[in-house]
Short mmCIF file of C-alpha atoms in Angstrom, two decimals:
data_model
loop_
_atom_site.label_atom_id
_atom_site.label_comp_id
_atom_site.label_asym_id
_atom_site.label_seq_id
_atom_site.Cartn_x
_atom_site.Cartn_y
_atom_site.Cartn_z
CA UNK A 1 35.33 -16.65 -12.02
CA UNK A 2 33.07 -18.24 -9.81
CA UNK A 3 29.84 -19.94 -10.86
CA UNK A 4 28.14 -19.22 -6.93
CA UNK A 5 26.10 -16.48 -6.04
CA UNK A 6 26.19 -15.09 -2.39
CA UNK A 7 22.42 -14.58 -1.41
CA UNK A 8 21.42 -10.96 -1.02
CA UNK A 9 21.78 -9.25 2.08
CA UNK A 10 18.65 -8.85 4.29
CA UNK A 11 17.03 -5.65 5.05
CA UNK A 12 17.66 -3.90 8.35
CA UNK A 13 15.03 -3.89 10.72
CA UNK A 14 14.57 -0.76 10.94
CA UNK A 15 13.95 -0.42 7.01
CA UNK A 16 11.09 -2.76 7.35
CA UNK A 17 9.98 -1.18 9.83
CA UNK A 18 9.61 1.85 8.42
CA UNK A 19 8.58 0.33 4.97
CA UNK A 20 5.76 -1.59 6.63
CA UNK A 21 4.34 1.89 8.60
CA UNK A 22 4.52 3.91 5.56
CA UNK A 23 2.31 0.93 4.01
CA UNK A 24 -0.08 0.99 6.61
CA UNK A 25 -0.63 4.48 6.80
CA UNK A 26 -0.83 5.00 2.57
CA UNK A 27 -3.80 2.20 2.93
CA UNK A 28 -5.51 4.02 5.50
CA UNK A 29 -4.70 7.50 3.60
CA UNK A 30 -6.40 5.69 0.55
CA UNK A 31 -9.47 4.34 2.40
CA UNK A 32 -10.35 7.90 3.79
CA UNK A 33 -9.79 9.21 0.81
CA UNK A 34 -12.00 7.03 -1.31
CA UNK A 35 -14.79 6.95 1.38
CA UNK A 36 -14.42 11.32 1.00
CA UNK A 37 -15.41 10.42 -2.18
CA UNK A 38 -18.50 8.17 -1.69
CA UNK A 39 -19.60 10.36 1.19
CA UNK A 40 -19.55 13.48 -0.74
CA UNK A 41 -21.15 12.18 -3.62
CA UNK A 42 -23.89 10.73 -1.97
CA UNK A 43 -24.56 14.10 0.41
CA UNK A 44 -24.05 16.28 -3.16
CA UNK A 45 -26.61 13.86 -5.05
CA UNK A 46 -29.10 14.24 -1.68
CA UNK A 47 -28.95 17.87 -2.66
CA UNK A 48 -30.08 17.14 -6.10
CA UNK A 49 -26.27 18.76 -7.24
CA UNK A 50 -24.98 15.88 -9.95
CA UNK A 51 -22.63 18.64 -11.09
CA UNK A 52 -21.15 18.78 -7.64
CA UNK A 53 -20.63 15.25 -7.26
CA UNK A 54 -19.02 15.08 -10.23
CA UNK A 55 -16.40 18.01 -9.42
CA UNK A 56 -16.35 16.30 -6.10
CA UNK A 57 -14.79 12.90 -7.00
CA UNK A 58 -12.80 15.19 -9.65
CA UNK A 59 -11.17 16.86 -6.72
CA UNK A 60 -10.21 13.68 -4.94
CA UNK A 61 -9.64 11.38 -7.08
CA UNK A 62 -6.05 11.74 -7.34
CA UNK A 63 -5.11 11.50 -3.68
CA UNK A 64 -6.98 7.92 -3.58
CA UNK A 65 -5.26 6.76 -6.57
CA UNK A 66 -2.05 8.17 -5.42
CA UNK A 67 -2.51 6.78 -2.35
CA UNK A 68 -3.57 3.45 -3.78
CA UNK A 69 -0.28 3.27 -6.21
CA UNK A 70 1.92 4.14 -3.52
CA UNK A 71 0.29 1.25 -1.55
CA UNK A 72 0.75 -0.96 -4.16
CA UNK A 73 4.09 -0.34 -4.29
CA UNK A 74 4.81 -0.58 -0.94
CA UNK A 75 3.71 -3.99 -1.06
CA UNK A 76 5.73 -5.15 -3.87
CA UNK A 77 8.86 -4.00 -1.96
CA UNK A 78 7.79 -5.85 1.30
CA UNK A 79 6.97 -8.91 -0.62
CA UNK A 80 10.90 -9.04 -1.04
CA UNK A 81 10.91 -9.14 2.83
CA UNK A 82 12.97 -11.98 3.83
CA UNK A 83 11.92 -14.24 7.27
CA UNK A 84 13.98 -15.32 10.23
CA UNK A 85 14.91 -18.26 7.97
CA UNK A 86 15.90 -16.16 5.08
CA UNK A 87 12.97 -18.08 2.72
CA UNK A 88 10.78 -14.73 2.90
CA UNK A 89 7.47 -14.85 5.43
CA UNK A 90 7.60 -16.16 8.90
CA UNK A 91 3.89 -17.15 7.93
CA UNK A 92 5.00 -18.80 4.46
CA UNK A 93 7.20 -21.59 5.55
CA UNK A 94 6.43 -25.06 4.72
CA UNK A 95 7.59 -26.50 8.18
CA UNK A 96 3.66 -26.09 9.51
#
């Protein structure tokens, strides 16, 4: 039995690709989502309608935090992301 290890194979392009859209658009999905939140609080507090800005966050609260966890997930997995050199980010090589 052999004490090497063969490095792990790289993603396909096309993977990352798709990985690093689906990350971009959950952050944006997020952002709207939270700013729904601040925006309709503040227009339901205007009003005078606590209650209502209260039921309002309710509402949306779990499609920002869903949105945020999927995110953060995202981000983990392209953290794995290997560079050209196969020593992860083009921007985190030592060479510079």
């Amino acid at each position: 039995m052999s004490s090497t290890m063969s490095p792990p194979a790289p993603a396909p392009a096309g993977s990352t690709r798709v990985t690093t859209f689906l990350f971009a658009l959950s952050v944006v999905f997020f952002l709207l989502a939270g700013l729904a939140i601040v925006v309709g609080q503040a227009a339901a507090l205007a009003v005078g309608d606590a209650t209502a800005a209260r039921q309002w966050a309710s509402a949306l609260a779990p499609y920002a935090f869903g949105g945020a966890s999927v995110s953060g997930l995202l981000s983990f997995a392209l953290s794995y992301r290997k560079g050209p050199d196969g020593h992860g980010e083009p921007e985190d090589s030592e060479d510079d």
